[in-house]
mmCIF file of C-alpha atoms in Angstrom:
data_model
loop_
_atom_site.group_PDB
_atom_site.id
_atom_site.type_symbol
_atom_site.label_atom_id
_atom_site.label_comp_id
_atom_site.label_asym_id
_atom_site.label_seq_id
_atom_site.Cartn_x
_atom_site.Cartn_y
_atom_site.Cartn_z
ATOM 1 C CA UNK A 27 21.501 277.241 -35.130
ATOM 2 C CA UNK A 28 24.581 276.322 -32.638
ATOM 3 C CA UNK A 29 24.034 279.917 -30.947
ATOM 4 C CA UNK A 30 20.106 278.633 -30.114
ATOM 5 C CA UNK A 31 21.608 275.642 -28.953
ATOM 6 C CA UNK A 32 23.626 276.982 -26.554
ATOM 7 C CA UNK A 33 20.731 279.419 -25.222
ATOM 8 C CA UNK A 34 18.590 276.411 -24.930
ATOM 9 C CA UNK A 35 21.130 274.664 -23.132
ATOM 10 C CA UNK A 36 22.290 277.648 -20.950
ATOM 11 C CA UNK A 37 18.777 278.247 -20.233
ATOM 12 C CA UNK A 38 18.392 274.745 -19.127
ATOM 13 C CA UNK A 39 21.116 274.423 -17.127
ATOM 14 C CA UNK A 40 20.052 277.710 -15.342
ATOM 15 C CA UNK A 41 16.293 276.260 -14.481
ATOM 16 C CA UNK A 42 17.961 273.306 -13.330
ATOM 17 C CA UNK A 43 20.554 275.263 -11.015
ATOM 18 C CA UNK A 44 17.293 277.350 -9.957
ATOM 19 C CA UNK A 45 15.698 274.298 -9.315
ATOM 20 C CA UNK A 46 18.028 272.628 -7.314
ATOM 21 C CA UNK A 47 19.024 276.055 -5.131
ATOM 22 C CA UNK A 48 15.638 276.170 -4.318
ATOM 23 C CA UNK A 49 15.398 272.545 -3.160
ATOM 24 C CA UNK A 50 18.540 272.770 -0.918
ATOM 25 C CA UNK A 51 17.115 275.946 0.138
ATOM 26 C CA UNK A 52 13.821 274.131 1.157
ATOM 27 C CA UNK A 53 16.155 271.583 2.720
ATOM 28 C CA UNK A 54 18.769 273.625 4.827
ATOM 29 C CA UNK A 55 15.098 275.586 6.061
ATOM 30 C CA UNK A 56 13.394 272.224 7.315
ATOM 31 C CA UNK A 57 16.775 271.045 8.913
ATOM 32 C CA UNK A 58 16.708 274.286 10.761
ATOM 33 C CA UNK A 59 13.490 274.146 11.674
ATOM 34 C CA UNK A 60 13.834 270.261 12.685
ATOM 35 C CA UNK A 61 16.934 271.256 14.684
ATOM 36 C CA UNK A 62 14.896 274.125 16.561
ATOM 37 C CA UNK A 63 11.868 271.696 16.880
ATOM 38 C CA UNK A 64 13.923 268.682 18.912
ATOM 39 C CA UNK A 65 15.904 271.388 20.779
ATOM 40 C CA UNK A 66 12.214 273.107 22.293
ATOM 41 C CA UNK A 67 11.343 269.602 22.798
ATOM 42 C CA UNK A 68 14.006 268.877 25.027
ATOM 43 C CA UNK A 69 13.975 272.071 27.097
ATOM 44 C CA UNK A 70 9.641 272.661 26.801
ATOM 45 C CA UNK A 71 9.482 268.559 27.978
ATOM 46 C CA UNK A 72 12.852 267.218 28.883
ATOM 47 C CA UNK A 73 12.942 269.870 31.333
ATOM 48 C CA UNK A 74 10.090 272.289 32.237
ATOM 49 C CA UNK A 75 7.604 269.435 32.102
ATOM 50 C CA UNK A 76 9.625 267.618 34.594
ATOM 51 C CA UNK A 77 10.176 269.921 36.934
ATOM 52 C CA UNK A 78 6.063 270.410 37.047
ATOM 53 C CA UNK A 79 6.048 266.499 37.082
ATOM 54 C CA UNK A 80 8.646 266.598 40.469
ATOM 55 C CA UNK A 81 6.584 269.243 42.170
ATOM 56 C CA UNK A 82 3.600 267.113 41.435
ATOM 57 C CA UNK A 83 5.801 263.963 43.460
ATOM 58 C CA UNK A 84 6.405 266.368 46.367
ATOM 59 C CA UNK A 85 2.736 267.060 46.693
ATOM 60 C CA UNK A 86 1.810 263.274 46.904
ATOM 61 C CA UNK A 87 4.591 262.763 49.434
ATOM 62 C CA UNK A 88 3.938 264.997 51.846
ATOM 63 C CA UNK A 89 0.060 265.264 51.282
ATOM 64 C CA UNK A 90 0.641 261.115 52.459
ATOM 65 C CA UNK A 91 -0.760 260.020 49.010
ATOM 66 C CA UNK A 92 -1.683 256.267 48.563
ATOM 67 C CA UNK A 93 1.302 254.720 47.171
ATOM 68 C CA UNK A 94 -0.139 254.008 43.613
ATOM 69 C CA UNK A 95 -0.474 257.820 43.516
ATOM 70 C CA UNK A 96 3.163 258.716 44.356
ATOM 71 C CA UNK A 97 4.011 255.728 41.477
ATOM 72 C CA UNK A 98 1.723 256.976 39.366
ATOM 73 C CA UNK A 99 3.234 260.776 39.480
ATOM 74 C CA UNK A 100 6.833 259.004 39.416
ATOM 75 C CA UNK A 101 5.360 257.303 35.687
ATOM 76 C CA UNK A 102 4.701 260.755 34.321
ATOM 77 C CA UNK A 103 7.821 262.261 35.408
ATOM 78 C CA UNK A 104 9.832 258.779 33.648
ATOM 79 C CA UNK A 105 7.456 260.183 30.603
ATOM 80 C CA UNK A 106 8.839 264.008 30.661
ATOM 81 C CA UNK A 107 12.730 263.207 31.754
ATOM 82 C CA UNK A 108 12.868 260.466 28.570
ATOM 83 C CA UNK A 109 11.221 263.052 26.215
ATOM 84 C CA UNK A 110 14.261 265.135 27.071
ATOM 85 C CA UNK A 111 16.951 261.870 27.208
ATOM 86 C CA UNK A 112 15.629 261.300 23.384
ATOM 87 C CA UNK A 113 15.551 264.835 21.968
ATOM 88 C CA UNK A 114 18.824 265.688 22.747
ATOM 89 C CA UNK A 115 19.995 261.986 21.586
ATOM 90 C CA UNK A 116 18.874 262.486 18.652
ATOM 91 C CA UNK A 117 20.201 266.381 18.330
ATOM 92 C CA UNK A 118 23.859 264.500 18.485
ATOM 93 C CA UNK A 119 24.325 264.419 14.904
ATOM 94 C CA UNK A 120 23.488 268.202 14.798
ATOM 95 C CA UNK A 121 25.614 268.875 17.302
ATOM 96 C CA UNK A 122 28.475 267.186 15.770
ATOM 97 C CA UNK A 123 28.130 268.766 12.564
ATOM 98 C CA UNK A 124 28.515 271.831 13.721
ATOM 99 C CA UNK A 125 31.349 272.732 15.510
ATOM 100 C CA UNK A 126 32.442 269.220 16.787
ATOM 101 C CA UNK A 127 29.612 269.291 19.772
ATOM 102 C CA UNK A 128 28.405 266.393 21.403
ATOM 103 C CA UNK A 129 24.973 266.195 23.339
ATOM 104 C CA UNK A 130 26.613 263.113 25.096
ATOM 105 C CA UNK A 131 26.469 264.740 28.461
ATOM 106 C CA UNK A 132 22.933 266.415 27.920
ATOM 107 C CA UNK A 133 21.258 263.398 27.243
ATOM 108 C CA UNK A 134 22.904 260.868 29.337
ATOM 109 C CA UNK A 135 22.037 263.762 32.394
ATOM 110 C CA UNK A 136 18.376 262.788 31.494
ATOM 111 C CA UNK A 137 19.197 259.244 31.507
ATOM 112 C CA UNK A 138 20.677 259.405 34.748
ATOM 113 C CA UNK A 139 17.686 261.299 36.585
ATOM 114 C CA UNK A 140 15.504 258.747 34.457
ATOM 115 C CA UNK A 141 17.188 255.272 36.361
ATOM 116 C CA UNK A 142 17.175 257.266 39.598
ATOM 117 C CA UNK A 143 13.428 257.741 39.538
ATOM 118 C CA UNK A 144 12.542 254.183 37.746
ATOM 119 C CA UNK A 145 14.716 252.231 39.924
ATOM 120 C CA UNK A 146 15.479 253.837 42.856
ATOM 121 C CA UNK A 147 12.318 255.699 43.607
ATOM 122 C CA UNK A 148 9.893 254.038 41.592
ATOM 123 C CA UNK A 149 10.994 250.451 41.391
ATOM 124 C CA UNK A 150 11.829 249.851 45.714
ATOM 125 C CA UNK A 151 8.364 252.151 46.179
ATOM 126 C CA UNK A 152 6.198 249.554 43.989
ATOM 127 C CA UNK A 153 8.229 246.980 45.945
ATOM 128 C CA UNK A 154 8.136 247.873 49.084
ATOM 129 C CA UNK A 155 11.766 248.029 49.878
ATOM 130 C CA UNK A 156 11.709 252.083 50.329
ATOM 131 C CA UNK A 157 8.633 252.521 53.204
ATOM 132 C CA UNK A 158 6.224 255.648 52.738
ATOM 133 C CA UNK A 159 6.427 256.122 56.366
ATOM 134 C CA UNK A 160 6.252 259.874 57.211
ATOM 135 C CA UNK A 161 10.636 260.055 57.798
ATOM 136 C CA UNK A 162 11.079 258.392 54.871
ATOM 137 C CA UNK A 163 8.311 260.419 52.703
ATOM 138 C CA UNK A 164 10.215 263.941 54.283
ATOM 139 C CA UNK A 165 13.901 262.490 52.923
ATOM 140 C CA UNK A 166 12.260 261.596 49.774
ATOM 141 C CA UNK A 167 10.571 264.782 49.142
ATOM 142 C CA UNK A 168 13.792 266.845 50.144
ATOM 143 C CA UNK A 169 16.365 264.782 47.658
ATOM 144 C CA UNK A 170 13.112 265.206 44.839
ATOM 145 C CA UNK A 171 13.586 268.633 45.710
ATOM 146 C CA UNK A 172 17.055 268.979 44.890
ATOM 147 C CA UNK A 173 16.150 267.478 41.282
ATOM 148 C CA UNK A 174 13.460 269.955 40.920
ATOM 149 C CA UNK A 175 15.429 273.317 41.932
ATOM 150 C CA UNK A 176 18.347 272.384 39.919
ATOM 151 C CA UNK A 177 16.202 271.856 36.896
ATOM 152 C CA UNK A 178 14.675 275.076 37.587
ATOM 153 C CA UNK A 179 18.024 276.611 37.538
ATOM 154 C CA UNK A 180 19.171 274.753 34.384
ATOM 155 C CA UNK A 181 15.408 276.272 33.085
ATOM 156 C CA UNK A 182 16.770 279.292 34.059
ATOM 157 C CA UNK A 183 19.748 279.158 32.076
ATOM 158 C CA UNK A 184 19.366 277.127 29.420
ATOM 159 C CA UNK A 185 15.949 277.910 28.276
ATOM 160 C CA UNK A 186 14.970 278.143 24.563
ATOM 161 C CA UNK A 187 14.951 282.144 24.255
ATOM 162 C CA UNK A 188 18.335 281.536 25.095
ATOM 163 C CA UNK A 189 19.179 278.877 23.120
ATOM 164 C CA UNK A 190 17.781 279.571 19.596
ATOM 165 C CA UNK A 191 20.745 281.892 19.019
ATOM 166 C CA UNK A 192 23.377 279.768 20.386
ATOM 167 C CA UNK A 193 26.115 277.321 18.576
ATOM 168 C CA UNK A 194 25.974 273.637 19.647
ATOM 169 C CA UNK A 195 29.363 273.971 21.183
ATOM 170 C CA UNK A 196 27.900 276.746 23.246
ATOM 171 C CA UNK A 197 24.920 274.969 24.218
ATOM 172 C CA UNK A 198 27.280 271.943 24.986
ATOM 173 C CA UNK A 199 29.860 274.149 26.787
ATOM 174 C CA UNK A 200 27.031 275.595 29.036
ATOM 175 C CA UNK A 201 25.319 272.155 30.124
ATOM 176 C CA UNK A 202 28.203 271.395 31.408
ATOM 177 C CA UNK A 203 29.280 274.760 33.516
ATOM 178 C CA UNK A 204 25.662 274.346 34.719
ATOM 179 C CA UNK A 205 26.086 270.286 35.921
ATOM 180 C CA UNK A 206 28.980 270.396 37.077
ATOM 181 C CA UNK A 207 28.276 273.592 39.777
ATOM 182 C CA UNK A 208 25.074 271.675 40.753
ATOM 183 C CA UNK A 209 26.781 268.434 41.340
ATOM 184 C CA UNK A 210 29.535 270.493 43.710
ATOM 185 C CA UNK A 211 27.060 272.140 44.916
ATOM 186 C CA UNK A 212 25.420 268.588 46.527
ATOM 187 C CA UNK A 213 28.163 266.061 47.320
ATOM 188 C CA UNK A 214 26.057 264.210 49.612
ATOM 189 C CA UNK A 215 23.711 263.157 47.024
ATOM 190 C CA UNK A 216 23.843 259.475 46.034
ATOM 191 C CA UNK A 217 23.090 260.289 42.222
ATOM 192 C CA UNK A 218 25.375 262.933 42.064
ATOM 193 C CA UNK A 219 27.781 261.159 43.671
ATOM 194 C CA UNK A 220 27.283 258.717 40.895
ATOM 195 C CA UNK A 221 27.527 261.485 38.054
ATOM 196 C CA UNK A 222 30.373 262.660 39.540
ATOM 197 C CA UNK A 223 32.490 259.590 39.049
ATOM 198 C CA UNK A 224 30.836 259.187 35.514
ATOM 199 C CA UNK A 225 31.847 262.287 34.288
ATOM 200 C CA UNK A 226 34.923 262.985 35.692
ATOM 201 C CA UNK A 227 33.574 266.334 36.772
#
């Protein structure tokens, strides 16, 4: 009698291990596959949408687009470049529990291009304190084109064939190699100017 009750209660205990295994299992798979889902969503939106967003801006500008067009183009790029700020917010906690990453600079990179466009593009466009005259349409369309080839390089760097492999702290470690020779590479630029200082870079 006690040896069937302890083969009832090994046997038990071994469905409930089972079970359990096979929930953290199901667990660790759909934080994996949660981590790899926000991390495409940053690169796919964050940053490949955006840079077909910015070469959408540069058409309006120097096609001399009605004004509501060029704001309209500057909306959907605010759209693409907080996609990105978000995704990589919330990958922070991922980051930081493995390998004591941060996304910190990833996301607030976003940020940054995201005030640039929505205050100092889109907000003095709407009212009328930047001028779509044809000088000032050129100078916009050549800083908007410093945004968009350095995304294209980050794209080409940091895309997600490369990352799914990588370790947070690699992916962190690389964002910032990549900034911080684009912001050298443009000291003339107001906004990197700006995340210069921020950064300490």
């Amino acid at each position: 009698m006690k040896k069937n009750i302890g083969i009832i209660v090994l046997t038990v205990g071994l469905i409930i291990s089972l079970f359990y295994n096979f929930q953290l299992k199901g667990y660790k798979e759909f934080q994996e596959r949660d981590y790899n889902l926000k991390l495409n969503h940053g690169v796919q939106i964050g940053i490949k949408e955006s840079i077909n967003n910015l070469d959408v801006i540069i058409k309006t500008l120097k096609d001399e687009s009605p004004k509501e067009q060029v704001i309209q183009s500057l909306a959907e790029l605010l759209v693409s470049l907080k996609v990105g700020e978000e995704a990589f917010t919330f990958l922070n906690t991922d980051f930081q529990e493995d390998g004591q990453a941060s996304s910190y600079l990833i996301y607030n990179t976003f940020r940054d291009f995201y005030v640039y466009a929505k205050v100092e593009l889109m907000g003095d466009i709407a009212s009328n304190r930047l001028s779509l005259d044809p000088d000032s349409r050129n100078q916009l369309a050549n800083d908007i084109g410093i945004l968009k080839k350095d995304l294209e390089y980050i794209d080409s760097q940091f895309n997600e064939e490369v990352l799914k492999d990588q370790s947070p702290k690699w992916i962190e470690d690389k964002w910032k190699e990549l900034v911080t020779e684009l912001l050298n590479q443009h000291p003339d630029f107001k906004l990197y100017e700006r995340m210069k200082m921020k950064y300490n870079l």
